[in-house]
Amino acid sequence: MASGVFVLDTKGKVLIWRDYRGDVSLKEAERFMSLVLKNEDVETKPIFEDEGVNYVSIKHNDLYIMAVSKKNSDASMILLYLYALVKVLIDYFQVLEEESIRDNFVIIYELLDETMDFGYPQATDSNILKDFITQEFYKLQRNDIRPAPALSTAVPWRSEVHYPTNEVFLDVEESINLLVASNGSVLQSEVTGKILINCRLSGMPNLRLGLNDRVQLGQLGAGARTENAIEMEDVNFHQCVSLNSYEKDGSISFIPPDGRFQLLSYRLSRTVTKPVIWVEAIIDQHKRSRVEYLVKARSQFKSACTANNVVIMVPVPPDVDSPKFRTNRGSVEYVPSKGAIMWTINKFEGGREFLLRAHFGLPSTSSEDVVEDAKRPIVVRFEIPYFTLSGIQVRYLRIVERGGYKALPWVKYLTRSGDYSFRIA
């Protein structure tokens, strides 16, 4: 439990704060900021203790959102609450910054009162909060004093709605983080994924999602592990998912919130042994007069798929001139502001390889400049629709509703680059 929540600017001025238990004051905020400024060269720890006071904080844009407690509280719960509070404020004001805080004091105080009660987190779903905390002024009548319908039901994240056409859209999105050394060995690789749902269903439907049998989501789920299992880690379900159902038979059963939400997120436990797009560069410098680049890009995914909007950024020395390019696919330009060649390939089919040759003049660059510039890696961005690196697939999405209507489920897959880079030899 938290004793109080503060919102401060980067100079330490308290913009707004709420005392929940009566055992803290503005002195705690002043002490927090003095500790931050004292160690400004070192990144502030999100959780620390000083003189018997526990501080939990996050930074968003130019704001510090900080909670304090004088008891042995669950710090992880408070930290999750602060992130949830930021998400709620963004849902209300679109942009969370100092100006939006100053312009919406009354609403923020209401949100602080509804999202936390006596230091314990309560409703943090913006869809529920918007039912009874609005940005429009209204006169409160005696018969208006009642809880929101969603808060008085067994399913607090959903209320009864009606759509003329019942549809549900399911997106499976994965992001690849990759770092390859100059000798071609993979130094770091990670795949993070999430399943997003946009629910436009009437009534109070119960959905059951089935994934392919190879998927093993962490330690949950029934059944023995297969030899070729796709083992996921750090699995995080939305609160609407029935964990008892998943532990029993491996099915994901849930009553969805209305609108768009994240059903689950995961991380691939095994490393990416074969990057989907491989890039290598050969640099040839000629006696400080010119430098030439040979860049090879190869797609290593199945030929039935196509990568879209592929952008390859190759670093070059800062004062090169007279750029000349030749490539067998896409367009190339020199971007001086980024000190890089930008090679754009709109459509990159699977199993293909393309080449780029670049020539620059070096009027005043020494050999050390090229060596120093080689420390910057090649950065790649791309999107591959209808493809997941993990192999996760949706087998079925069944919709059960007492009204008996027919609904249309739509499923889409997408893999995109995260922090995807190659070091240059």
Tab-separated table of C-alpha atoms in Angstrom:
chain	number	residue	atom	x	y	z
A	1	MET	CA	0.000	0.000	0.000
A	2	ALA	CA	1.108	3.552	-0.746
A	3	SER	CA	0.958	6.491	1.628
A	4	GLY	CA	0.842	9.109	-1.113
A	5	VAL	CA	1.282	9.740	-4.854
A	6	PHE	CA	3.128	12.776	-6.256
A	7	VAL	CA	3.577	14.202	-9.755
A	8	LEU	CA	6.668	16.409	-10.077
A	9	ASP	CA	8.395	18.269	-12.900
A	10	THR	CA	12.089	17.830	-13.661
A	11	LYS	CA	12.990	20.717	-11.325
A	12	GLY	CA	11.297	19.032	-8.385
A	13	LYS	CA	8.199	21.213	-8.188
A	14	VAL	CA	5.136	19.275	-7.054
A	15	LEU	CA	2.372	19.708	-9.638
A	16	ILE	CA	-0.222	17.573	-7.888
A	17	TRP	CA	-0.244	15.073	-5.032
A	18	ARG	CA	-2.640	12.938	-3.011
A	19	ASP	CA	-2.208	11.854	0.610
A	20	TYR	CA	-3.993	8.547	1.270
A	21	ARG	CA	-2.975	7.616	4.824
A	22	GLY	CA	-2.047	10.884	6.529
A	23	ASP	CA	1.530	9.896	7.333
A	24	VAL	CA	3.438	11.772	4.584
A	25	SER	CA	3.892	15.395	3.542
A	26	LEU	CA	5.592	17.492	0.888
A	27	LYS	CA	8.879	16.924	2.707
A	28	GLU	CA	9.062	13.453	1.148
A	29	ALA	CA	8.809	14.953	-2.351
A	30	GLU	CA	11.542	17.481	-1.561
A	31	ARG	CA	13.754	14.705	-0.194
A	32	PHE	CA	13.125	12.566	-3.279
A	33	MET	CA	14.151	15.343	-5.647
A	34	SER	CA	17.258	16.199	-3.650
A	35	LEU	CA	18.367	12.572	-3.910
A	36	VAL	CA	17.693	12.565	-7.669
A	37	LEU	CA	19.662	15.771	-8.254
A	38	LYS	CA	22.478	14.551	-6.028
A	39	ASN	CA	22.952	11.519	-8.266
A	40	GLU	CA	22.025	13.124	-11.591
A	41	ASP	CA	24.975	11.478	-13.347
A	42	VAL	CA	23.605	8.055	-12.387
A	43	GLU	CA	20.236	6.750	-13.551
A	44	THR	CA	17.734	6.982	-10.690
A	45	LYS	CA	16.655	3.622	-9.314
A	46	PRO	CA	12.890	3.094	-9.597
A	47	ILE	CA	12.745	1.713	-6.050
A	48	PHE	CA	14.887	2.810	-3.107
A	49	GLU	CA	14.680	3.540	0.627
A	50	ASP	CA	15.922	6.552	2.549
A	51	GLU	CA	15.471	7.386	6.244
A	52	GLY	CA	12.648	4.911	6.711
A	53	VAL	CA	10.675	6.050	3.646
A	54	ASN	CA	10.251	3.810	0.583
A	55	TYR	CA	10.269	5.645	-2.761
A	56	VAL	CA	8.832	4.107	-5.951
A	57	SER	CA	8.968	6.230	-9.112
A	58	ILE	CA	8.842	6.249	-12.894
A	59	LYS	CA	9.702	9.007	-15.368
A	60	HIS	CA	7.422	9.915	-18.269
A	61	ASN	CA	8.424	12.700	-20.654
A	62	ASP	CA	9.265	15.662	-18.365
A	63	LEU	CA	7.446	14.303	-15.313
A	64	TYR	CA	8.268	12.143	-12.305
A	65	ILE	CA	5.341	10.052	-11.046
A	66	MET	CA	6.308	8.961	-7.544
A	67	ALA	CA	4.701	7.061	-4.674
A	68	VAL	CA	5.949	6.858	-1.102
A	69	SER	CA	5.261	4.476	1.748
A	70	LYS	CA	6.451	4.268	5.349
A	71	LYS	CA	5.469	0.626	5.686
A	72	ASN	CA	6.891	-2.615	4.296
A	73	SER	CA	4.722	-2.453	1.181
A	74	ASP	CA	4.639	-4.476	-2.025
A	75	ALA	CA	6.907	-2.298	-4.176
A	76	SER	CA	6.161	-4.205	-7.393
A	77	MET	CA	2.416	-3.637	-6.929
A	78	ILE	CA	2.969	0.096	-6.445
A	79	LEU	CA	5.230	0.237	-9.503
A	80	LEU	CA	2.588	-1.486	-11.638
A	81	TYR	CA	0.004	0.965	-10.304
A	82	LEU	CA	2.126	3.949	-11.397
A	83	TYR	CA	2.415	2.551	-14.931
A	84	ALA	CA	-1.345	1.902	-14.956
A	85	LEU	CA	-1.980	5.470	-13.746
A	86	VAL	CA	0.146	6.874	-16.587
A	87	LYS	CA	-1.816	4.780	-19.087
A	88	VAL	CA	-5.122	6.063	-17.684
A	89	LEU	CA	-3.971	9.690	-17.878
A	90	ILE	CA	-2.799	9.214	-21.480
A	91	ASP	CA	-6.159	7.670	-22.382
A	92	TYR	CA	-7.861	10.765	-20.964
A	93	PHE	CA	-5.554	13.524	-22.237
A	94	GLN	CA	-3.753	11.864	-25.227
A	95	VAL	CA	-0.448	13.495	-24.198
A	96	LEU	CA	0.841	13.427	-20.615
A	97	GLU	CA	3.049	16.391	-19.851
A	98	GLU	CA	3.236	19.321	-17.429
A	99	GLU	CA	0.703	21.402	-19.348
A	100	SER	CA	-1.902	18.635	-19.426
A	101	ILE	CA	-1.483	18.172	-15.654
A	102	ARG	CA	-2.039	21.886	-14.980
A	103	ASP	CA	-5.093	22.034	-17.252
A	104	ASN	CA	-6.884	19.070	-15.656
A	105	PHE	CA	-6.390	19.289	-11.882
A	106	VAL	CA	-9.986	18.441	-11.008
A	107	ILE	CA	-10.200	15.338	-13.193
A	108	ILE	CA	-6.784	14.080	-12.060
A	109	TYR	CA	-7.788	14.396	-8.396
A	110	GLU	CA	-10.910	12.365	-9.179
A	111	LEU	CA	-8.817	9.737	-10.951
A	112	LEU	CA	-6.375	9.545	-8.034
A	113	ASP	CA	-9.308	8.993	-5.668
A	114	GLU	CA	-10.903	6.286	-7.834
A	115	THR	CA	-7.756	4.399	-8.825
A	116	MET	CA	-6.473	4.127	-5.243
A	117	ASP	CA	-8.319	3.859	-1.936
A	118	PHE	CA	-6.437	4.250	1.371
A	119	GLY	CA	-3.230	3.324	-0.456
A	120	TYR	CA	-4.585	0.207	-2.181
A	121	PRO	CA	-4.957	0.180	-6.010
A	122	GLN	CA	-8.557	-0.117	-7.200
A	123	ALA	CA	-10.048	0.338	-10.692
A	124	THR	CA	-7.309	1.203	-13.208
A	125	ASP	CA	-9.189	0.410	-16.421
A	126	SER	CA	-9.836	3.644	-18.324
A	127	ASN	CA	-12.896	2.155	-20.052
A	128	ILE	CA	-14.546	1.711	-16.641
A	129	LEU	CA	-13.374	5.066	-15.280
A	130	LYS	CA	-14.769	6.953	-18.284
A	131	ASP	CA	-18.256	5.698	-17.379
A	132	PHE	CA	-18.388	7.967	-14.337
A	133	ILE	CA	-15.437	10.376	-14.582
A	134	THR	CA	-15.824	12.545	-17.665
A	135	GLN	CA	-14.221	15.743	-18.880
A	136	GLU	CA	-17.648	17.375	-19.146
A	137	PHE	CA	-19.004	19.316	-16.184
A	138	TYR	CA	-22.320	18.124	-14.789
A	139	LYS	CA	-24.301	18.856	-11.643
A	140	LEU	CA	-24.355	15.866	-9.351
A	141	GLN	CA	-27.892	14.899	-8.301
A	142	ARG	CA	-28.714	12.748	-5.310
A	143	ASN	CA	-30.027	9.922	-7.494
A	144	ASP	CA	-26.774	10.028	-9.491
A	145	ILE	CA	-24.729	8.773	-6.524
A	146	ARG	CA	-24.269	5.175	-7.469
A	147	PRO	CA	-21.345	3.038	-8.657
A	148	ALA	CA	-20.693	2.575	-12.345
A	149	PRO	CA	-22.481	-0.542	-13.691
A	150	ALA	CA	-19.168	-2.203	-14.526
A	151	LEU	CA	-18.001	-1.917	-10.909
A	152	SER	CA	-21.062	-3.708	-9.528
A	153	THR	CA	-20.894	-6.814	-11.750
A	154	ALA	CA	-18.812	-9.975	-11.710
A	155	VAL	CA	-17.093	-8.714	-14.894
A	156	PRO	CA	-15.906	-5.195	-13.971
A	157	TRP	CA	-13.957	-4.684	-17.221
A	158	ARG	CA	-17.047	-4.944	-19.457
A	159	SER	CA	-20.546	-3.488	-19.696
A	160	GLU	CA	-23.449	-4.469	-21.952
A	161	VAL	CA	-23.091	-2.965	-25.444
A	162	HIS	CA	-24.774	-3.556	-28.793
A	163	TYR	CA	-23.312	-3.592	-32.303
A	164	PRO	CA	-25.274	-3.941	-35.573
A	165	THR	CA	-22.480	-6.195	-36.895
A	166	ASN	CA	-20.597	-8.422	-34.452
A	167	GLU	CA	-16.907	-8.746	-35.255
A	168	VAL	CA	-13.681	-9.483	-33.409
A	169	PHE	CA	-10.234	-8.686	-34.812
A	170	LEU	CA	-7.194	-10.572	-33.513
A	171	ASP	CA	-3.617	-9.436	-34.249
A	172	VAL	CA	-0.557	-11.543	-33.446
A	173	GLU	CA	2.447	-9.199	-33.448
A	174	GLU	CA	6.083	-10.110	-32.828
A	175	SER	CA	9.172	-7.918	-32.561
A	176	ILE	CA	12.746	-9.122	-33.149
A	177	ASN	CA	15.676	-7.637	-31.212
A	178	LEU	CA	19.004	-8.693	-32.701
A	179	LEU	CA	22.679	-7.747	-32.432
A	180	VAL	CA	25.232	-9.429	-34.713
A	181	ALA	CA	29.000	-9.060	-34.227
A	182	SER	CA	31.351	-8.039	-37.017
A	183	ASN	CA	32.465	-11.687	-37.401
A	184	GLY	CA	28.882	-12.816	-38.034
A	185	SER	CA	28.132	-14.361	-34.644
A	186	VAL	CA	24.836	-13.535	-32.937
A	187	LEU	CA	25.568	-11.646	-29.699
A	188	GLN	CA	22.009	-10.977	-28.614
A	189	SER	CA	18.645	-12.121	-29.881
A	190	GLU	CA	15.139	-11.966	-28.510
A	191	VAL	CA	11.604	-12.246	-29.824
A	192	THR	CA	8.800	-10.513	-27.932
A	193	GLY	CA	5.201	-10.994	-28.934
A	194	LYS	CA	1.681	-9.980	-28.060
A	195	ILE	CA	-1.859	-10.860	-29.051
A	196	LEU	CA	-4.088	-7.824	-29.509
A	197	ILE	CA	-7.864	-8.001	-29.790
A	198	ASN	CA	-10.313	-5.392	-31.032
A	199	CYS	CA	-13.688	-6.577	-29.738
A	200	ARG	CA	-16.907	-5.343	-31.327
A	201	LEU	CA	-19.321	-7.881	-29.879
A	202	SER	CA	-22.732	-7.305	-28.357
A	203	GLY	CA	-23.870	-8.538	-24.971
A	204	MET	CA	-21.597	-10.498	-22.646
A	205	PRO	CA	-19.807	-13.003	-24.930
A	206	ASN	CA	-17.458	-15.752	-23.751
A	207	LEU	CA	-14.516	-16.345	-26.094
A	208	ARG	CA	-12.286	-19.396	-26.278
A	209	LEU	CA	-8.980	-19.082	-28.090
A	210	GLY	CA	-7.026	-22.116	-29.264
A	211	LEU	CA	-3.340	-21.967	-30.261
A	212	ASN	CA	-1.329	-24.615	-32.078
A	213	ASP	CA	-0.336	-27.625	-29.949
A	214	ARG	CA	3.387	-26.758	-30.013
A	215	VAL	CA	2.884	-23.583	-27.979
A	216	GLN	CA	3.919	-23.845	-24.324
A	217	LEU	CA	3.186	-20.586	-22.503
A	218	GLY	CA	5.583	-20.605	-19.564
A	219	GLN	CA	4.800	-23.003	-16.726
A	220	LEU	CA	1.048	-22.817	-17.227
A	221	GLY	CA	-1.029	-25.177	-19.317
A	222	ALA	CA	-1.813	-28.836	-19.285
A	223	GLY	CA	-0.037	-31.602	-21.133
A	224	ALA	CA	3.513	-32.799	-21.492
A	225	ARG	CA	6.069	-30.801	-23.403
A	226	THR	CA	6.747	-31.962	-26.932
A	227	GLU	CA	10.168	-32.176	-28.535
A	228	ASN	CA	9.529	-29.265	-30.930
A	229	ALA	CA	7.571	-27.161	-28.445
A	230	ILE	CA	7.533	-23.388	-28.764
A	231	GLU	CA	8.427	-22.415	-25.202
A	232	MET	CA	7.390	-18.909	-24.191
A	233	GLU	CA	8.574	-17.031	-21.108
A	234	ASP	CA	7.411	-13.946	-19.199
A	235	VAL	CA	3.825	-14.632	-20.221
A	236	ASN	CA	1.445	-11.913	-19.064
A	237	PHE	CA	-2.333	-12.410	-19.432
A	238	HIS	CA	-5.007	-9.728	-19.350
A	239	GLN	CA	-7.140	-9.823	-16.196
A	240	CYS	CA	-10.112	-11.130	-18.217
A	241	VAL	CA	-8.401	-14.501	-18.910
A	242	SER	CA	-9.491	-17.440	-16.774
A	243	LEU	CA	-6.212	-18.916	-15.511
A	244	ASN	CA	-8.023	-21.896	-13.994
A	245	SER	CA	-9.287	-22.884	-17.428
A	246	TYR	CA	-5.811	-22.608	-18.953
A	247	GLU	CA	-4.159	-24.613	-16.185
A	248	LYS	CA	-6.809	-27.310	-16.583
A	249	ASP	CA	-6.955	-27.948	-20.354
A	250	GLY	CA	-4.648	-25.375	-21.980
A	251	SER	CA	-7.489	-23.306	-23.477
A	252	ILE	CA	-7.583	-19.505	-23.193
A	253	SER	CA	-11.108	-18.604	-22.087
A	254	PHE	CA	-12.170	-15.010	-21.411
A	255	ILE	CA	-14.968	-12.442	-21.427
A	256	PRO	CA	-13.323	-9.596	-23.373
A	257	PRO	CA	-13.461	-5.871	-22.631
A	258	ASP	CA	-15.131	-3.768	-25.267
A	259	GLY	CA	-12.773	-2.236	-27.809
A	260	ARG	CA	-9.044	-2.793	-28.279
A	261	PHE	CA	-6.902	-4.461	-25.584
A	262	GLN	CA	-3.856	-6.718	-25.176
A	263	LEU	CA	-4.881	-10.290	-24.403
A	264	LEU	CA	-1.381	-11.574	-23.610
A	265	SER	CA	2.308	-10.860	-24.118
A	266	TYR	CA	5.245	-13.260	-24.198
A	267	ARG	CA	8.949	-13.633	-24.914
A	268	LEU	CA	10.581	-16.380	-26.969
A	269	SER	CA	12.899	-18.438	-24.777
A	270	ARG	CA	15.177	-19.760	-27.518
A	271	THR	CA	17.589	-17.545	-29.460
A	272	VAL	CA	17.191	-16.578	-33.096
A	273	THR	CA	19.785	-18.752	-34.789
A	274	LYS	CA	18.916	-17.540	-38.299
A	275	PRO	CA	18.104	-13.814	-38.637
A	276	VAL	CA	15.234	-13.201	-41.043
A	277	ILE	CA	17.192	-10.461	-42.863
A	278	TRP	CA	20.977	-10.696	-42.999
A	279	VAL	CA	23.108	-7.649	-43.835
A	280	GLU	CA	26.866	-7.381	-44.259
A	281	ALA	CA	29.093	-4.566	-45.496
A	282	ILE	CA	32.605	-4.413	-46.933
A	283	ILE	CA	34.374	-1.057	-46.667
A	284	ASP	CA	37.279	-0.214	-48.971
A	285	GLN	CA	39.182	3.033	-48.357
A	286	HIS	CA	41.629	4.420	-50.934
A	287	LYS	CA	44.410	6.560	-49.426
A	288	ARG	CA	42.168	9.131	-47.793
A	289	SER	CA	40.723	10.182	-51.179
A	290	ARG	CA	37.597	8.063	-51.415
A	291	VAL	CA	35.733	5.239	-49.685
A	292	GLU	CA	33.622	2.496	-51.264
A	293	TYR	CA	30.906	0.329	-49.693
A	294	LEU	CA	29.583	-3.023	-50.837
A	295	VAL	CA	26.427	-3.912	-48.888
A	296	LYS	CA	24.672	-7.266	-49.217
A	297	ALA	CA	21.142	-7.842	-47.910
A	298	ARG	CA	19.686	-11.361	-47.882
A	299	SER	CA	16.251	-12.523	-46.746
A	300	GLN	CA	16.269	-15.816	-44.857
A	301	PHE	CA	12.561	-16.506	-44.467
A	302	LYS	CA	10.232	-18.608	-46.612
A	303	SER	CA	9.700	-17.459	-50.191
A	304	ALA	CA	5.920	-17.256	-49.749
A	305	CYS	CA	6.366	-14.206	-47.477
A	306	THR	CA	7.464	-10.675	-48.328
A	307	ALA	CA	9.049	-8.058	-46.075
A	308	ASN	CA	7.591	-4.586	-46.521
A	309	ASN	CA	9.153	-1.158	-46.040
A	310	VAL	CA	12.676	-2.468	-45.471
A	311	VAL	CA	15.066	0.348	-44.513
A	312	ILE	CA	18.803	-0.304	-44.088
A	313	MET	CA	20.848	2.499	-42.520
A	314	VAL	CA	24.594	2.176	-43.217
A	315	PRO	CA	26.812	4.638	-41.273
A	316	VAL	CA	29.383	6.697	-43.200
A	317	PRO	CA	31.984	9.325	-42.148
A	318	PRO	CA	30.451	12.731	-41.354
A	319	ASP	CA	32.149	14.840	-44.090
A	320	VAL	CA	31.896	12.648	-47.188
A	321	ASP	CA	30.858	14.187	-50.501
A	322	SER	CA	30.066	13.302	-54.112
A	323	PRO	CA	27.867	10.269	-53.330
A	324	LYS	CA	27.319	7.727	-56.091
A	325	PHE	CA	25.068	4.665	-55.738
A	326	ARG	CA	24.207	1.556	-57.703
A	327	THR	CA	21.750	-1.115	-56.600
A	328	ASN	CA	19.667	-3.880	-58.156
A	329	ARG	CA	16.612	-3.230	-55.944
A	330	GLY	CA	15.056	-0.264	-54.195
A	331	SER	CA	16.186	3.337	-53.809
A	332	VAL	CA	19.250	4.826	-52.104
A	333	GLU	CA	19.981	8.263	-50.698
A	334	TYR	CA	22.605	9.879	-48.520
A	335	VAL	CA	21.180	11.425	-45.321
A	336	PRO	CA	23.776	13.905	-43.968
A	337	SER	CA	21.774	14.652	-40.802
A	338	LYS	CA	22.074	11.008	-39.768
A	339	GLY	CA	25.497	10.411	-41.276
A	340	ALA	CA	24.259	7.345	-43.100
A	341	ILE	CA	23.186	5.780	-46.358
A	342	MET	CA	19.459	4.994	-46.375
A	343	TRP	CA	18.655	2.005	-48.585
A	344	THR	CA	14.899	1.521	-48.960
A	345	ILE	CA	13.358	-1.659	-50.377
A	346	ASN	CA	9.566	-1.541	-50.456
A	347	LYS	CA	9.137	-5.257	-51.229
A	348	PHE	CA	11.780	-7.811	-50.148
A	349	GLU	CA	10.721	-11.329	-51.121
A	350	GLY	CA	11.880	-14.352	-49.150
A	351	GLY	CA	15.003	-16.183	-50.323
A	352	ARG	CA	16.378	-13.182	-52.261
A	353	GLU	CA	19.665	-11.255	-52.106
A	354	PHE	CA	20.291	-7.705	-53.242
A	355	LEU	CA	23.450	-5.599	-53.536
A	356	LEU	CA	24.278	-1.953	-53.003
A	357	ARG	CA	27.471	-0.251	-54.112
A	358	ALA	CA	28.234	3.217	-52.792
A	359	HIS	CA	31.117	5.583	-53.569
A	360	PHE	CA	32.043	8.721	-51.586
A	361	GLY	CA	34.814	11.278	-51.805
A	362	LEU	CA	36.908	11.985	-48.674
A	363	PRO	CA	38.336	15.497	-49.056
A	364	SER	CA	39.571	15.857	-45.459
A	365	THR	CA	38.913	12.578	-43.671
A	366	SER	CA	41.775	10.616	-42.174
A	367	SER	CA	41.875	6.854	-41.888
A	368	GLU	CA	40.984	7.129	-38.196
A	369	ASP	CA	37.627	8.672	-39.093
A	370	VAL	CA	36.492	5.587	-40.964
A	371	VAL	CA	37.636	3.337	-38.127
A	372	GLU	CA	35.791	5.469	-35.601
A	373	ASP	CA	32.677	5.546	-37.758
A	374	ALA	CA	32.749	1.750	-38.098
A	375	LYS	CA	31.808	1.511	-34.419
A	376	ARG	CA	28.290	2.575	-35.375
A	377	PRO	CA	26.247	-0.450	-36.454
A	378	ILE	CA	24.033	-0.978	-39.471
A	379	VAL	CA	20.408	-0.593	-38.393
A	380	VAL	CA	17.590	-2.430	-40.170
A	381	ARG	CA	13.828	-1.813	-40.044
A	382	PHE	CA	11.178	-4.004	-41.663
A	383	GLU	CA	7.717	-5.550	-41.396
A	384	ILE	CA	6.722	-9.053	-42.507
A	385	PRO	CA	2.946	-9.630	-42.651
A	386	TYR	CA	1.385	-13.109	-42.388
A	387	PHE	CA	4.517	-14.398	-40.613
A	388	THR	CA	5.635	-15.110	-37.037
A	389	LEU	CA	9.152	-16.187	-36.160
A	390	SER	CA	7.973	-18.182	-33.154
A	391	GLY	CA	5.561	-20.259	-35.243
A	392	ILE	CA	2.592	-19.412	-33.026
A	393	GLN	CA	-0.743	-19.874	-34.831
A	394	VAL	CA	-4.385	-19.336	-33.929
A	395	ARG	CA	-6.287	-22.576	-34.506
A	396	TYR	CA	-9.726	-21.294	-33.564
A	397	LEU	CA	-11.587	-18.474	-31.874
A	398	ARG	CA	-14.989	-19.602	-30.640
A	399	ILE	CA	-17.597	-17.093	-29.544
A	400	VAL	CA	-20.438	-18.111	-27.221
A	401	GLU	CA	-23.176	-15.605	-26.337
A	402	ARG	CA	-26.597	-16.246	-24.877
A	403	GLY	CA	-28.216	-14.231	-27.680
A	404	GLY	CA	-26.985	-16.825	-30.169
A	405	TYR	CA	-25.810	-14.338	-32.812
A	406	LYS	CA	-23.171	-15.112	-35.429
A	407	ALA	CA	-19.881	-13.241	-35.265
A	408	LEU	CA	-16.989	-12.845	-37.689
A	409	PRO	CA	-13.482	-13.420	-36.282
A	410	TRP	CA	-10.513	-11.958	-38.221
A	411	VAL	CA	-6.891	-12.998	-37.567
A	412	LYS	CA	-3.753	-11.169	-38.755
A	413	TYR	CA	-0.044	-11.909	-38.198
A	414	LEU	CA	2.821	-9.410	-38.284
A	415	THR	CA	6.538	-9.568	-37.489
A	416	ARG	CA	8.535	-6.349	-37.284
A	417	SER	CA	12.055	-5.309	-36.355
A	418	GLY	CA	12.831	-4.023	-32.892
A	419	ASP	CA	16.431	-3.111	-32.068
A	420	TYR	CA	17.895	-4.903	-35.092
A	421	SER	CA	21.533	-4.114	-35.923
A	422	PHE	CA	24.792	-5.464	-37.374
A	423	ARG	CA	28.257	-4.357	-36.334
A	424	ILE	CA	30.638	-3.516	-39.179
A	425	ALA	CA	34.008	-5.266	-39.542
